[in-house]
Coordinates of C-alpha atoms and ligand atoms in Angstrom, one line a residue:
M15 CA -25.7 -15.3 -4.0
K16 CA -25.2 -12.6 -1.3
T17 CA -25.2 -9.5 -3.0
Y18 CA -22.9 -7.2 -0.5
R19 CA -23.8 -3.7 0.7
V20 CA -21.0 -1.4 0.7
A21 CA -20.6 1.7 2.4
I22 CA -17.9 4.5 1.3
L23 CA -16.1 6.4 3.8
G24 CA -14.1 9.3 2.5
C25 CA -15.2 10.5 -1.3
R26 CA -11.9 12.3 -2.7
G27 CA -9.5 10.4 -5.1
R28 CA -9.2 6.9 -3.5
G29 CA -13.0 6.9 -2.1
T30 CA -13.8 7.9 -5.8
A31 CA -12.2 5.2 -7.2
A32 CA -13.7 2.7 -4.5
A33 CA -16.8 3.7 -5.2
R34 CA -16.7 3.2 -9.1
A35 CA -15.2 -0.2 -8.4
Y36 CA -18.1 -1.6 -5.9
Y37 CA -20.8 0.4 -8.0
Q38 CA -19.6 -1.7 -10.8
H39 CA -19.3 -5.3 -9.4
P40 CA -22.2 -7.3 -10.1
R41 CA -22.1 -8.8 -6.6
T42 CA -21.6 -5.6 -4.4
E43 CA -24.2 -2.8 -4.4
L44 CA -23.1 0.8 -3.2
V45 CA -25.5 1.8 -0.8
A46 CA -23.9 5.1 1.1
L47 CA -21.3 7.8 1.1
C48 CA -19.7 9.7 3.7
D49 CA -17.6 12.9 3.7
L50 CA -17.2 16.0 5.7
I51 CA -17.0 18.1 2.7
P52 CA -20.6 18.6 1.2
E53 CA -19.6 19.0 -2.1
R54 CA -17.4 15.9 -2.9
L55 CA -20.8 14.0 -1.9
E56 CA -22.5 15.6 -4.0
T57 CA -20.1 15.3 -6.9
L58 CA -19.6 11.1 -6.4
G59 CA -23.3 10.7 -5.3
D60 CA -24.6 12.7 -8.6
E61 CA -22.3 10.4 -11.0
L62 CA -23.0 7.4 -9.1
G63 CA -26.5 7.7 -8.5
V64 CA -26.1 7.4 -5.0
A65 CA -28.6 9.1 -2.6
A66 CA -27.5 8.1 0.7
R67 CA -25.1 10.6 1.9
Y68 CA -23.6 11.2 5.2
D69 CA -21.5 13.8 6.9
D70 CA -21.3 11.1 9.9
L71 CA -20.3 7.2 9.8
D72 CA -22.2 6.2 13.2
R73 CA -25.5 7.7 11.7
M74 CA -24.4 5.9 8.3
I75 CA -23.8 2.8 9.6
A76 CA -26.9 3.2 11.8
A77 CA -29.3 3.8 9.1
E78 CA -27.6 1.5 5.9
A79 CA -26.6 -1.4 7.7
P80 CA -23.3 -1.9 5.0
D81 CA -21.5 -5.8 5.3
I82 CA -18.3 -3.4 4.3
V83 CA -17.3 -0.2 5.0
A84 CA -14.1 1.6 2.5
I85 CA -11.6 3.7 4.3
P86 CA -10.2 5.8 1.7
T87 CA -9.0 8.6 4.0
G88 CA -5.6 9.9 4.6
T89 CA -3.3 8.1 6.5
E90 CA -3.4 9.6 9.9
F91 CA -6.9 8.9 10.2
H92 CA -6.8 5.3 9.1
Y93 CA -6.2 3.8 13.0
E94 CA -9.2 6.1 14.4
L95 CA -11.9 5.2 11.6
A96 CA -10.8 1.4 11.1
L97 CA -11.6 1.0 14.9
R98 CA -14.9 2.5 14.6
V99 CA -16.1 0.7 12.0
L100 CA -15.0 -2.7 13.2
E101 CA -16.4 -2.1 16.5
Y102 CA -20.0 -2.4 14.6
G103 CA -18.6 -5.7 13.5
I104 CA -18.3 -4.8 9.7
H105 CA -15.7 -6.0 7.3
I106 CA -13.4 -2.6 5.9
D107 CA -11.4 -1.8 3.1
I108 CA -8.9 0.2 3.8
E109 CA -6.3 2.2 1.9
K110 CA -2.6 1.8 2.3
P111 CA -0.3 1.9 4.4
I112 CA -2.9 0.1 6.9
C113 CA -1.9 2.4 9.7
T114 CA 1.3 4.5 11.0
T115 CA 2.7 2.4 13.3
L116 CA 2.6 -1.1 14.6
A117 CA 0.9 -1.0 17.5
E118 CA -1.9 1.0 15.8
A119 CA -1.6 -1.5 13.0
D120 CA -2.0 -4.6 16.2
E121 CA -4.8 -2.8 18.0
V122 CA -7.0 -2.4 14.2
L123 CA -6.5 -6.2 13.5
A124 CA -7.2 -7.3 17.4
K125 CA -10.2 -5.3 17.2
A126 CA -11.3 -7.4 13.9
A127 CA -10.9 -10.7 14.9
A128 CA -12.6 -9.4 18.2
H129 CA -16.0 -9.1 15.9
N130 CA -15.2 -11.9 13.3
V131 CA -14.9 -9.4 10.7
Q132 CA -12.0 -9.2 7.9
V133 CA -9.6 -6.3 6.6
A134 CA -8.3 -5.9 3.4
V135 CA -5.9 -3.3 2.7
H136 CA -5.9 -1.6 -0.5
H137 CA -2.9 -2.5 -2.4
Q138 CA -5.0 -2.9 -5.7
G139 CA -1.7 -4.2 -7.5
R140 CA -1.5 -7.3 -6.0
S141 CA -5.0 -8.7 -6.6
G142 CA -4.8 -6.8 -10.3
G143 CA -4.3 -8.3 -13.9
A144 CA -0.5 -7.8 -14.4
H145 CA 0.3 -9.4 -10.7
Q146 CA -1.9 -12.7 -11.4
A147 CA -0.2 -13.5 -15.0
V148 CA 3.4 -12.6 -13.3
R149 CA 2.1 -15.6 -10.7
A150 CA 0.5 -17.6 -13.4
A151 CA 3.8 -17.5 -15.1
I152 CA 6.1 -18.6 -11.6
D153 CA 3.5 -21.6 -10.7
A154 CA 3.8 -22.5 -14.6
G155 CA 7.7 -22.8 -14.0
K156 CA 8.6 -20.3 -16.9
I157 CA 11.6 -19.2 -14.8
G158 CA 12.5 -22.0 -13.1
A159 CA 13.4 -21.4 -9.6
L160 CA 13.0 -18.2 -7.7
R161 CA 16.2 -16.4 -6.9
Y162 CA 15.8 -12.9 -6.0
M163 CA 14.3 -9.5 -6.9
Q164 CA 14.5 -6.1 -7.5
G165 CA 12.0 -3.2 -6.9
S166 CA 12.0 0.5 -7.3
G167 CA 9.8 3.7 -6.5
K168 CA 9.7 6.5 -8.9
G169 CA 11.6 9.3 -7.3
Y170 CA 9.7 10.3 -4.5
Y171 CA 12.2 11.4 -1.4
A172 CA 12.5 8.0 0.3
G173 CA 11.0 7.2 3.8
Y174 CA 8.0 9.1 2.2
G175 CA 7.9 6.9 -0.8
L176 CA 8.3 3.7 1.5
M177 CA 5.1 4.9 3.2
N178 CA 3.6 5.7 0.2
I179 CA 4.1 3.6 -2.7
G180 CA 6.8 1.3 -1.2
T181 CA 3.7 -0.2 0.6
H182 CA 2.8 -1.6 -2.7
M183 CA 5.7 -3.0 -3.9
L184 CA 6.7 -4.6 -0.4
N185 CA 2.8 -6.1 -0.8
S186 CA 3.1 -7.3 -4.3
M187 CA 6.9 -8.8 -3.5
L188 CA 4.9 -10.4 -0.5
G189 CA 2.4 -12.1 -2.9
V190 CA 5.6 -13.7 -5.0
A191 CA 7.9 -14.7 -2.4
G192 CA 5.8 -15.1 1.1
P193 CA 6.8 -13.6 4.5
V194 CA 10.3 -11.4 5.1
R195 CA 12.5 -12.3 7.9
S196 CA 14.8 -10.0 8.2
V197 CA 16.0 -6.4 6.4
Q198 CA 19.1 -4.5 6.3
A199 CA 19.3 -1.0 4.8
Q200 CA 21.1 2.1 3.9
A201 CA 19.5 5.1 5.0
L202 CA 21.3 8.6 3.6
T203 CA 20.1 11.9 3.8
D204 CA 21.9 14.7 1.6
G205 CA 24.6 11.9 0.9
R206 CA 25.6 10.9 4.5
P207 CA 23.9 8.6 6.9
I208 CA 20.9 9.3 8.4
S209 CA 20.8 11.1 12.1
P210 CA 18.3 11.5 14.9
A211 CA 17.9 14.7 13.5
D212 CA 17.0 13.6 9.9
V213 CA 13.4 12.3 11.5
L214 CA 10.8 14.4 10.1
P215 CA 6.7 14.0 10.1
S216 CA 5.9 12.6 6.8
P217 CA 4.2 14.5 3.9
S218 CA 0.6 13.8 3.7
G219 CA 0.1 12.0 7.2
M220 CA 2.1 9.4 6.8
G221 CA 3.8 9.2 10.2
T222 CA 7.1 9.5 11.0
I223 CA 9.8 9.0 8.3
A224 CA 13.9 9.2 7.6
G225 CA 15.7 9.0 4.7
E226 CA 16.2 10.6 1.1
H227 CA 17.6 7.7 -0.6
V228 CA 16.8 4.4 0.8
T229 CA 18.4 0.8 -0.4
T230 CA 17.0 -1.8 1.2
A231 CA 18.3 -5.6 1.3
L232 CA 15.8 -8.1 1.9
N233 CA 15.8 -11.4 3.1
F234 CA 12.5 -13.7 2.8
A235 CA 11.8 -16.8 4.6
S236 CA 11.3 -18.9 1.8
G237 CA 15.4 -18.1 1.6
I238 CA 15.6 -15.6 -1.9
T239 CA 17.1 -12.1 -1.6
A240 CA 15.8 -9.0 -3.1
T241 CA 16.7 -5.1 -3.2
L242 CA 14.3 -2.2 -2.8
L243 CA 15.3 1.0 -3.8
Q244 CA 13.5 4.0 -2.9
H245 CA 16.0 7.0 -4.1
R246 CA 14.8 11.0 -4.6
F247 CA 14.9 12.1 -8.2
A248 CA 15.0 15.2 -9.1
T249 CA 12.2 14.8 -10.9
M250 CA 9.8 12.2 -10.4
D251 CA 9.8 9.5 -13.0
S252 CA 6.6 6.7 -12.8
T253 CA 9.0 4.7 -15.6
A254 CA 11.0 3.8 -13.0
Y255 CA 8.3 2.5 -10.5
M256 CA 9.0 -1.7 -11.6
L257 CA 9.5 -5.0 -10.0
E258 CA 11.4 -7.6 -11.8
I259 CA 11.7 -11.1 -10.9
Y260 CA 14.9 -13.6 -11.7
G261 CA 14.4 -17.4 -11.9
S262 CA 17.0 -20.0 -12.5
E263 CA 15.9 -20.3 -16.1
G264 CA 13.9 -16.7 -17.0
R265 CA 12.9 -13.5 -15.4
L266 CA 9.7 -11.5 -15.1
Y267 CA 9.2 -7.9 -15.4
W268 CA 6.3 -6.4 -14.0
K269 CA 4.8 -2.8 -13.8
S270 CA 1.2 -2.0 -12.6
G271 CA -1.1 -3.2 -15.6
S272 CA 2.2 -4.9 -17.9
P273 CA 3.4 -7.9 -17.4
W274 CA 6.4 -8.9 -19.5
L275 CA 8.6 -12.0 -19.5
L276 CA 12.2 -12.9 -20.7
P277 CA 12.7 -16.3 -21.4
E278 CA 16.0 -16.5 -20.1
P279 CA 17.6 -15.9 -16.9
H280 CA 20.0 -13.3 -18.2
F281 CA 19.4 -10.2 -20.4
A282 CA 21.8 -9.9 -23.3
P283 CA 21.0 -7.1 -25.6
G284 CA 20.5 -9.0 -29.1
K285 CA 20.2 -12.6 -28.0
S286 CA 16.9 -12.1 -25.7
E287 CA 13.7 -10.7 -26.3
W288 CA 11.1 -9.6 -23.7
Q289 CA 8.0 -11.0 -24.6
Q290 CA 4.5 -9.2 -23.3
L291 CA 1.9 -11.2 -20.9
A292 CA -1.4 -10.8 -21.1
P293 CA -2.9 -9.8 -17.9
V294 CA -5.3 -11.9 -16.2
V295 CA -8.4 -10.1 -16.0
P296 CA -12.3 -11.7 -14.9
D297 CA -14.4 -12.2 -18.2
H298 CA -17.0 -9.9 -16.3
Y299 CA -14.9 -6.8 -16.1
D300 CA -16.3 -4.1 -18.6
P301 CA -14.0 -1.8 -19.4
E302 CA -16.5 0.6 -20.8
G303 CA -17.8 0.6 -16.8
P304 CA -16.5 3.3 -14.2
A305 CA -14.4 1.2 -12.6
A306 CA -10.1 1.2 -13.0
V307 CA -9.8 -2.3 -13.7
E308 CA -7.3 -3.3 -10.5
D309 CA -9.8 -1.9 -8.5
Y310 CA -12.3 -4.1 -9.5
Q311 CA -10.1 -6.8 -9.4
F312 CA -9.5 -6.1 -5.8
A313 CA -13.5 -5.7 -5.1
D314 CA -13.6 -8.9 -7.0
E315 CA -11.1 -10.3 -4.5
Y316 CA -13.4 -9.4 -1.7
V317 CA -16.7 -10.8 -2.6
Q318 CA -14.4 -14.1 -3.0
A319 CA -12.8 -13.7 0.0
L320 CA -16.2 -13.4 2.4
D321 CA -18.2 -15.9 0.0
E322 CA -15.3 -18.5 1.2
G323 CA -15.3 -16.9 4.6
R324 CA -11.3 -16.1 4.3
A325 CA -9.6 -13.5 4.2
H326 CA -8.6 -11.0 0.9
E327 CA -5.4 -12.0 -1.0
C328 CA -4.1 -8.4 0.7
S329 CA -5.4 -9.3 3.7
G330 CA -4.8 -7.0 7.1
H331 CA -2.0 -9.1 8.3
E332 CA -0.2 -8.8 5.0
G333 CA -0.6 -5.1 5.4
R334 CA 0.6 -5.2 9.3
H335 CA 3.6 -7.1 7.4
V336 CA 4.2 -4.5 4.7
L337 CA 4.5 -2.3 8.0
E338 CA 7.0 -4.6 9.9
I339 CA 8.7 -4.4 6.9
L340 CA 8.7 -0.4 6.9
M341 CA 9.4 0.0 10.3
G342 CA 12.2 -2.8 9.9
I343 CA 13.8 -0.1 7.1
F344 CA 13.5 2.3 9.3
E345 CA 15.1 0.8 12.3
S346 CA 17.9 -1.0 10.1
G347 CA 19.1 2.6 8.4
A348 CA 18.8 4.5 11.9
Y349 CA 20.5 1.7 13.9
G350 CA 23.0 0.5 11.2
R351 CA 22.1 -3.4 11.9
R352 CA 19.7 -6.2 10.4
V353 CA 16.7 -6.2 12.0
E354 CA 15.0 -9.2 12.1
L355 CA 10.8 -9.6 11.7
P356 CA 8.6 -9.4 12.8
Q357 CA 9.6 -7.4 15.7
Q358 CA 9.3 -7.2 19.4
D359 CA 9.0 -3.5 19.7
R360 CA 5.5 -2.1 17.9
D361 CA 6.8 1.9 19.2
H362 CA 8.0 4.0 15.8
P363 CA 11.8 2.9 15.9
L364 CA 12.8 6.7 14.3
L365 CA 11.2 8.1 17.4
R366 CA 12.9 5.5 19.7
W367 CA 15.9 6.6 17.9
R368 CA 15.6 10.3 18.5
A369 CA 14.1 10.2 22.5
E370 CA 17.5 7.6 23.1
A371 CA 19.5 10.8 21.5
G372 CA 17.9 13.3 24.1
L373 CA 15.8 15.3 21.1
G374 CA 12.5 16.3 22.0
A375 CA 9.5 16.3 20.0
L376 CA 9.3 16.5 16.6
E377 CA 9.2 20.0 14.5
P378 CA 6.3 20.7 12.3
M379 CA 6.9 20.4 8.2
P380 CA 3.8 21.3 5.9
R381 CA 1.5 18.5 4.7
P382 CA 1.5 18.9 1.0
Y383 CA 4.6 17.2 -0.6
A384 CA 5.8 19.6 -2.4
E385 CA 6.0 22.2 0.2
W386 CA 6.9 19.7 2.2
L387 CA 10.2 19.4 0.0
A388 CA 10.6 22.8 -0.3
A389 CA 10.7 22.7 3.6
E390 CA 13.4 19.9 3.5
D391 CA 15.6 21.5 1.0
R392 CA 16.1 24.6 3.6
R393 CA 16.4 22.8 6.5
L394 CA 19.7 21.4 4.6
G395 CA 20.5 24.3 3.8
R396 CA 20.1 24.2 0.0
G397 CA 18.3 27.4 -0.6
Ligands
NAD425 N1 -3.8 2.4 -3.7 C1 -3.7 3.5 -3.8 O1 -3.3 3.3 -5.1 C2 -3.3 4.7 -3.5 C3 -3.1 6.1 -4.3 C4 -2.9 7.3 -3.3 C5 -3.2 7.3 -2.2 N2 -3.6 6.3 -1.9 C6 -3.4 6.1 0.0 O2 -5.4 6.8 -0.2 C7 -5.5 7.4 1.4 C8 -5.5 8.7 0.7 O3 -6.5 8.8 -0.2 P1 -7.5 10.7 -0.6 O4 -5.9 11.3 -1.8 O5 -8.5 10.6 -1.6 O6 -7.7 11.2 0.1 P2 -7.8 12.7 1.1 O7 -7.5 12.7 2.4 O8 -7.6 13.4 -0.2 O9 -9.4 12.4 0.7 C9 -10.3 11.6 2.4 C10 -11.3 12.2 2.1 O10 -12.0 12.1 3.2 C11 -13.2 12.6 3.8 N3 -12.9 12.7 5.6 C12 -11.9 12.3 6.5 N4 -12.0 11.9 7.7 C13 -13.6 11.9 7.4 C14 -14.7 11.1 8.6 N5 -14.4 11.4 9.4 N6 -15.9 11.4 8.2 C15 -16.4 11.4 6.4 N7 -15.3 11.7 5.8 C16 -14.1 11.9 6.3 C17 -12.0 13.9 3.6 O11 -13.1 15.2 3.6 C18 -11.7 13.8 2.1 O12 -12.3 14.2 1.3 C19 -4.2 7.5 1.7 O13 -4.0 6.4 3.0 C20 -3.0 7.1 0.5 O14 -1.8 6.4 1.4 C21 -4.0 4.9 -2.0

């Protein structure tokens, strides 16, 4: 059995998570690290005993010949770095969201196809044990026929929340119900429908966003519907981050790491009880090791996919479809109409909307989220 050689390009938070997963998995070998900041290389290299440390990805690839390069960098760098790595004919594990526009994502997937390699987008929730338990319960008929889903963010400014963790929620919804046919969104800023002046550069380099509170209805090709709530809360609350799945005979409730089943279609206090399900985790995962279980399972799925010559469950195509949904939500919120997917126009719909309104280039905004929020509150006259 082949052992896949893995290199990490970007060694901060998510690079550390990816490195630990590929270090721990028995079928992958962590062969090299790359970062522009020497201390990050040293910290991670020392933790996991990786001697091959680089500040240049081309030199790393030439010297180490990895099978997979993980790209856990800020989102604004995904496009350029993915194209550079794919040019070598190497599989990539790229953090979410795949890119900041559909045109960029199209180019990344075309490059991967041209070199006959795989793209996996790091939506580890979907390959994780709680999601697997939910899927197994659906397949076993525990909730009867699928009817509806409801997902929520945890209180980020909505446009940013969509690009940030909305990607995870949408990818998990795709894992349950398949592709989305159309979206219809209500996007509000300061309690009123967004205007072209509300289009802003995203915090954390996630492209262009709009909307403080966004409520979206999704229509899946399978015929079911879903609601996605991304609403800015006064205080972030991760307990709000959940997916509930409604069937004709029961319901499922998913939080990262934690699946639940209601064996009746409607919750009635005192009459029906939620039952906790066991996450589905492979026997070879050692909880004493450094890897977080969902990142480990993401790596495990990549090993199986490459062994079988197929795409990762969280493939580049799935990641691009998530981006199609996100861009559809922005377009629908802007133009006030339902958007059919996949869209023909691959440019950013919010930039198109602004240009049509005769507005010029976007004013810069701070990159860190807290500073960005403070600037936005000032723009909205909140002091
Ligand atoms: N999957 C998840 O649960 C999850 C959670 C948080 C963030 N994310 C995603 O992860 C990404 C950000 O990850 P992070 O917070 O660890 O990133 P970060 O920006 O804090 O760190 C990225 C690291 O990459 C390095 N880097 C950047 N360009 C490089 C280059 N050309 N060559 C070598 N090194 C380079 C930087 O020096 C930095 O150390 C975003 O896309 C975000 O959406 C995913």
